[in-house]
Amino acid sequence: MEQLQDKSLVKQSSYIDGQWQQGNGAIDIINPANDDCIAQVANAGIEQAEQAIAAAKQAFPAWAKKSAGERAQLMRKWFDLMMSHQQDLGRILTLEQGKPLAEAKGEIAYGASFIEWFAEEGKRIYGDVIPSPAADKRIMVLKQPIGVVAAITPWNFPNAMIARKAAAALAAGCTFVVRPATQTPLSALAMAELADRAGIPAGVFNVVVGDDAKGIGKVLTQHPDVAKFTFTGSTQTGKALIEQCATTVKKVSMELGGNAPFIVFDDADIDAAVQGAIASKYRNAGQTCVCTNRIFVQQSVVEEFTAKYVEQVGKLKVGNGLDEGVDIGPLITQEALSGVTKLVEDSVAQGAKVVLGGRTLDMGKNFYAPTVMTGVKNTMPIAESEIFGPVSPIISFTDENEVIAMANDTDVGLAAYFYSRDIGRIWRVAEGLEYGMVGINEGLISNAAAPFGGVKQSGNGREGSKYGLDDYLEIKYLCLGGLDK
Ligand code: NAP
């Protein structure tokens, strides 16, 4: 923290109605790389969550009334401030979350890109005039901001998961209350500080930091003044929150867990597939919802792929994310580490083989070695669960239909990837995969222009792209009658 150029980006309490508000007691923010307490943040609760909703409700009419261009100017300032503080924001993110600094700075740019994108996209919220079946009537459609939006976000992208939601909400004319994950509130509060400096009016963007996830979650999902609830996190928590939202029939969008297949066909460029798999697997130490979870390799190339993959994965450097040249940081907590360890051990007990890694590292409490496993079956725990760690299970297959069936044999459907150079196969496989996003000869697919989201139990709604505003808008139909003289 001492090395930050702008230390006033580190805030220690919730941001509600344009004010930094205290709570009851404090939450220790722990650096997962070395267990140091890097800051303390006041612990807000139900009362503060209610205040934030009240502030957002009060701010809504004036914010909604602004022209899209006026909102865009303020959002553009917010974007500029995030980019001019990219180094500090990245450092804060690494300190609380653990990912390597270069990756953390990448997340800041990625998060900011949604603010830039939606500031512009807000100017293109078009209505419609529909040909009427009756001569004396006219049919028109308006799109209007839905109202107060509440959000809950996870620790794995402490900046971008908030930016992706808040940018669309604010551009649509909604006001916003977010509760960030308990482990990583500093990035959220730094965003609030910059929103404040950008001149975003009080009550439009609120951050409530508190460790009572259930209590605050109930307020955000059940409060009658919240019109829309948006969540990114695990499928299990998402299901409970959808149920809670039913009590007031809120519009809901969910970005939940994944179990991404990464398929390598025998006609693929194997070297490119190795690079793509590493990029999509080991980012954020394997702790992303779109991380490759199962690598399927066609029998005839499995030996070549595995040898090249193991060689490259073996070169990845693990360490404190602030150290030069580090590719993989710690896992977020010791529970996360135990979870990964158990998945590997249970799968080894069922016959899988560890060919690289497969152990914790003695450099702090939360480090796990980049791992590659072979002889894995699609029914083993390491293939059936969302790993959220730096482990690559390799499963061999014989033909296209078999691998599509194996890839789809899961309740979730967020991202999938495959490598092939056969154009017919590319279409068949892309259409056959039951996933919201498919990377074809590409391991990194997210950006502000593209619709991010899943099918099946990976959730509903899309973030980013021209579709991302839909979740924050209501369609209003106007029927103008009595036109005949
Ligand atoms: P999680 O346990 O569901 O937590 C996510 C957020 O929900 C945190 O802020 C957490 O608060 C809060 N929370 C937990 N239980 C709650 C409850 N009963 N009521 C209200 N809030 C509650 O998920 P996670 O393990 O931290 O995050 C990883 C998951 O997120 C993975 O499954 C990953 O795939 C998914 N994810 C999905 C996307 C996507 O776009 N589809 C993106 C990123 C991550 P606390 O911090 O206090 O626990």
mmCIF file with all atom_site columns, N, CA and C in Angstrom, residues 76-107:
data_model
loop_
_atom_site.group_PDB
_atom_site.id
_atom_site.type_symbol
_atom_site.label_atom_id
_atom_site.label_alt_id
_atom_site.label_comp_id
_atom_site.label_asym_id
_atom_site.label_entity_id
_atom_site.label_seq_id
_atom_site.pdbx_PDB_ins_code
_atom_site.Cartn_x
_atom_site.Cartn_y
_atom_site.Cartn_z
_atom_site.occupancy
_atom_site.B_iso_or_equiv
_atom_site.pdbx_formal_charge
_atom_site.auth_seq_id
_atom_site.auth_comp_id
_atom_site.auth_asym_id
_atom_site.auth_atom_id
_atom_site.pdbx_PDB_model_num
ATOM 1  N N  . ARG A 1 76  ? -17.706 8.747   -19.091 1.00 0.00 ? 76  ARG A N  1
ATOM 2  C CA . ARG A 1 76  ? -16.413 8.853   -19.787 1.00 0.00 ? 76  ARG A CA 1
ATOM 3  C C  . ARG A 1 76  ? -15.334 9.381   -18.828 1.00 0.00 ? 76  ARG A C  1
ATOM 4  N N  . LYS A 1 77  ? -15.742 10.316  -17.958 1.00 0.00 ? 77  LYS A N  1
ATOM 5  C CA . LYS A 1 77  ? -14.778 10.831  -16.962 1.00 0.00 ? 77  LYS A CA 1
ATOM 6  C C  . LYS A 1 77  ? -14.378 9.700   -16.012 1.00 0.00 ? 77  LYS A C  1
ATOM 7  N N  . TRP A 1 78  ? -15.361 8.899   -15.646 1.00 0.00 ? 78  TRP A N  1
ATOM 8  C CA . TRP A 1 78  ? -15.096 7.764   -14.738 1.00 0.00 ? 78  TRP A CA 1
ATOM 9  C C  . TRP A 1 78  ? -14.105 6.801   -15.419 1.00 0.00 ? 78  TRP A C  1
ATOM 10 N N  . PHE A 1 79  ? -14.370 6.506   -16.680 1.00 0.00 ? 79  PHE A N  1
ATOM 11 C CA . PHE A 1 79  ? -13.469 5.635   -17.457 1.00 0.00 ? 79  PHE A CA 1
ATOM 12 C C  . PHE A 1 79  ? -12.050 6.216   -17.484 1.00 0.00 ? 79  PHE A C  1
ATOM 13 N N  . ASP A 1 80  ? -11.950 7.520   -17.816 1.00 0.00 ? 80  ASP A N  1
ATOM 14 C CA . ASP A 1 80  ? -10.625 8.155   -17.911 1.00 0.00 ? 80  ASP A CA 1
ATOM 15 C C  . ASP A 1 80  ? -9.889  8.062   -16.577 1.00 0.00 ? 80  ASP A C  1
ATOM 16 N N  . LEU A 1 81  ? -10.632 8.293   -15.478 1.00 0.00 ? 81  LEU A N  1
ATOM 17 C CA . LEU A 1 81  ? -9.980  8.234   -14.157 1.00 0.00 ? 81  LEU A CA 1
ATOM 18 C C  . LEU A 1 81  ? -9.511  6.818   -13.842 1.00 0.00 ? 81  LEU A C  1
ATOM 19 N N  . MET A 1 82  ? -10.310 5.835   -14.219 1.00 0.00 ? 82  MET A N  1
ATOM 20 C CA . MET A 1 82  ? -9.879  4.453   -13.962 1.00 0.00 ? 82  MET A CA 1
ATOM 21 C C  . MET A 1 82  ? -8.606  4.140   -14.747 1.00 0.00 ? 82  MET A C  1
ATOM 22 N N  . MET A 1 83  ? -8.561  4.593   -15.976 1.00 0.00 ? 83  MET A N  1
ATOM 23 C CA . MET A 1 83  ? -7.376  4.288   -16.786 1.00 0.00 ? 83  MET A CA 1
ATOM 24 C C  . MET A 1 83  ? -6.155  5.095   -16.311 1.00 0.00 ? 83  MET A C  1
ATOM 25 N N  . SER A 1 84  ? -6.375  6.327   -15.859 1.00 0.00 ? 84  SER A N  1
ATOM 26 C CA . SER A 1 84  ? -5.199  7.085   -15.403 1.00 0.00 ? 84  SER A CA 1
ATOM 27 C C  . SER A 1 84  ? -4.703  6.576   -14.044 1.00 0.00 ? 84  SER A C  1
ATOM 28 N N  . HIS A 1 85  ? -5.535  5.825   -13.338 1.00 0.00 ? 85  HIS A N  1
ATOM 29 C CA . HIS A 1 85  ? -5.097  5.220   -12.064 1.00 0.00 ? 85  HIS A CA 1
ATOM 30 C C  . HIS A 1 85  ? -4.924  3.704   -12.194 1.00 0.00 ? 85  HIS A C  1
ATOM 31 N N  . GLN A 1 86  ? -4.719  3.256   -13.417 1.00 0.00 ? 86  GLN A N  1
ATOM 32 C CA . GLN A 1 86  ? -4.661  1.804   -13.662 1.00 0.00 ? 86  GLN A CA 1
ATOM 33 C C  . GLN A 1 86  ? -3.600  1.110   -12.800 1.00 0.00 ? 86  GLN A C  1
ATOM 34 N N  . GLN A 1 87  ? -2.446  1.751   -12.673 1.00 0.00 ? 87  GLN A N  1
ATOM 35 C CA . GLN A 1 87  ? -1.354  1.138   -11.911 1.00 0.00 ? 87  GLN A CA 1
ATOM 36 C C  . GLN A 1 87  ? -1.765  0.951   -10.445 1.00 0.00 ? 87  GLN A C  1
ATOM 37 N N  . ASP A 1 88  ? -2.292  1.996   -9.834  1.00 0.00 ? 88  ASP A N  1
ATOM 38 C CA . ASP A 1 88  ? -2.691  1.904   -8.422  1.00 0.00 ? 88  ASP A CA 1
ATOM 39 C C  . ASP A 1 88  ? -3.859  0.936   -8.232  1.00 0.00 ? 88  ASP A C  1
ATOM 40 N N  . LEU A 1 89  ? -4.836  1.027   -9.132  1.00 0.00 ? 89  LEU A N  1
ATOM 41 C CA . LEU A 1 89  ? -5.997  0.130   -8.998  1.00 0.00 ? 89  LEU A CA 1
ATOM 42 C C  . LEU A 1 89  ? -5.558  -1.328  -9.157  1.00 0.00 ? 89  LEU A C  1
ATOM 43 N N  . GLY A 1 90  ? -4.622  -1.557  -10.078 1.00 0.00 ? 90  GLY A N  1
ATOM 44 C CA . GLY A 1 90  ? -4.095  -2.908  -10.279 1.00 0.00 ? 90  GLY A CA 1
ATOM 45 C C  . GLY A 1 90  ? -3.384  -3.404  -9.029  1.00 0.00 ? 90  GLY A C  1
ATOM 46 N N  . ARG A 1 91  ? -2.623  -2.526  -8.424  1.00 0.00 ? 91  ARG A N  1
ATOM 47 C CA . ARG A 1 91  ? -1.863  -2.906  -7.225  1.00 0.00 ? 91  ARG A CA 1
ATOM 48 C C  . ARG A 1 91  ? -2.818  -3.258  -6.064  1.00 0.00 ? 91  ARG A C  1
ATOM 49 N N  . ILE A 1 92  ? -3.834  -2.433  -5.892  1.00 0.00 ? 92  ILE A N  1
ATOM 50 C CA . ILE A 1 92  ? -4.823  -2.696  -4.828  1.00 0.00 ? 92  ILE A CA 1
ATOM 51 C C  . ILE A 1 92  ? -5.472  -4.056  -5.092  1.00 0.00 ? 92  ILE A C  1
ATOM 52 N N  . LEU A 1 93  ? -5.788  -4.308  -6.360  1.00 0.00 ? 93  LEU A N  1
ATOM 53 C CA . LEU A 1 93  ? -6.463  -5.563  -6.735  1.00 0.00 ? 93  LEU A CA 1
ATOM 54 C C  . LEU A 1 93  ? -5.553  -6.771  -6.447  1.00 0.00 ? 93  LEU A C  1
ATOM 55 N N  . THR A 1 94  ? -4.281  -6.655  -6.806  1.00 0.00 ? 94  THR A N  1
ATOM 56 C CA . THR A 1 94  ? -3.347  -7.757  -6.533  1.00 0.00 ? 94  THR A CA 1
ATOM 57 C C  . THR A 1 94  ? -3.216  -7.983  -5.034  1.00 0.00 ? 94  THR A C  1
ATOM 58 N N  . LEU A 1 95  ? -3.142  -6.894  -4.280  1.00 0.00 ? 95  LEU A N  1
ATOM 59 C CA . LEU A 1 95  ? -2.959  -7.041  -2.836  1.00 0.00 ? 95  LEU A CA 1
ATOM 60 C C  . LEU A 1 95  ? -4.141  -7.744  -2.171  1.00 0.00 ? 95  LEU A C  1
ATOM 61 N N  . GLU A 1 96  ? -5.361  -7.475  -2.636  1.00 0.00 ? 96  GLU A N  1
ATOM 62 C CA . GLU A 1 96  ? -6.504  -8.107  -1.958  1.00 0.00 ? 96  GLU A CA 1
ATOM 63 C C  . GLU A 1 96  ? -6.919  -9.417  -2.598  1.00 0.00 ? 96  GLU A C  1
ATOM 64 N N  . GLN A 1 97  ? -6.551  -9.625  -3.889  1.00 0.00 ? 97  GLN A N  1
ATOM 65 C CA . GLN A 1 97  ? -7.062  -10.808 -4.576  1.00 0.00 ? 97  GLN A CA 1
ATOM 66 C C  . GLN A 1 97  ? -5.970  -11.810 -4.924  1.00 0.00 ? 97  GLN A C  1
ATOM 67 N N  . GLY A 1 98  ? -4.750  -11.332 -5.177  1.00 0.00 ? 98  GLY A N  1
ATOM 68 C CA . GLY A 1 98  ? -3.639  -12.251 -5.397  1.00 0.00 ? 98  GLY A CA 1
ATOM 69 C C  . GLY A 1 98  ? -3.170  -12.395 -6.833  1.00 0.00 ? 98  GLY A C  1
ATOM 70 N N  . LYS A 1 99  ? -3.988  -12.029 -7.822  1.00 0.00 ? 99  LYS A N  1
ATOM 71 C CA . LYS A 1 99  ? -3.562  -12.285 -9.215  1.00 0.00 ? 99  LYS A CA 1
ATOM 72 C C  . LYS A 1 99  ? -2.331  -11.432 -9.557  1.00 0.00 ? 99  LYS A C  1
ATOM 73 N N  . PRO A 1 100 ? -1.498  -11.890 -10.501 1.00 0.00 ? 100 PRO A N  1
ATOM 74 C CA . PRO A 1 100 ? -0.305  -11.130 -10.866 1.00 0.00 ? 100 PRO A CA 1
ATOM 75 C C  . PRO A 1 100 ? -0.651  -9.701  -11.299 1.00 0.00 ? 100 PRO A C  1
ATOM 76 N N  . LEU A 1 101 ? 0.264   -8.774  -11.002 1.00 0.00 ? 101 LEU A N  1
ATOM 77 C CA . LEU A 1 101 ? -0.010  -7.351  -11.252 1.00 0.00 ? 101 LEU A CA 1
ATOM 78 C C  . LEU A 1 101 ? -0.383  -7.068  -12.712 1.00 0.00 ? 101 LEU A C  1
ATOM 79 N N  . ALA A 1 102 ? 0.316   -7.706  -13.657 1.00 0.00 ? 102 ALA A N  1
ATOM 80 C CA . ALA A 1 102 ? 0.008   -7.443  -15.072 1.00 0.00 ? 102 ALA A CA 1
ATOM 81 C C  . ALA A 1 102 ? -1.435  -7.867  -15.372 1.00 0.00 ? 102 ALA A C  1
ATOM 82 N N  . GLU A 1 103 ? -1.839  -8.983  -14.788 1.00 0.00 ? 103 GLU A N  1
ATOM 83 C CA . GLU A 1 103 ? -3.204  -9.471  -14.988 1.00 0.00 ? 103 GLU A CA 1
ATOM 84 C C  . GLU A 1 103 ? -4.202  -8.533  -14.299 1.00 0.00 ? 103 GLU A C  1
ATOM 85 N N  . ALA A 1 104 ? -3.826  -8.041  -13.122 1.00 0.00 ? 104 ALA A N  1
ATOM 86 C CA . ALA A 1 104 ? -4.711  -7.129  -12.378 1.00 0.00 ? 104 ALA A CA 1
ATOM 87 C C  . ALA A 1 104 ? -4.899  -5.834  -13.170 1.00 0.00 ? 104 ALA A C  1
ATOM 88 N N  . LYS A 1 105 ? -3.810  -5.326  -13.746 1.00 0.00 ? 105 LYS A N  1
ATOM 89 C CA . LYS A 1 105 ? -3.943  -4.110  -14.563 1.00 0.00 ? 105 LYS A CA 1
ATOM 90 C C  . LYS A 1 105 ? -4.798  -4.400  -15.799 1.00 0.00 ? 105 LYS A C  1
ATOM 91 N N  . GLY A 1 106 ? -4.662  -5.602  -16.323 1.00 0.00 ? 106 GLY A N  1
ATOM 92 C CA . GLY A 1 106 ? -5.509  -6.021  -17.442 1.00 0.00 ? 106 GLY A CA 1
ATOM 93 C C  . GLY A 1 106 ? -6.979  -6.019  -17.033 1.00 0.00 ? 106 GLY A C  1
ATOM 94 N N  . GLU A 1 107 ? -7.247  -6.468  -15.809 1.00 0.00 ? 107 GLU A N  1
ATOM 95 C CA . GLU A 1 107 ? -8.647  -6.456  -15.347 1.00 0.00 ? 107 GLU A CA 1
ATOM 96 C C  . GLU A 1 107 ? -9.174  -5.021  -15.231 1.00 0.00 ? 107 GLU A C  1
#
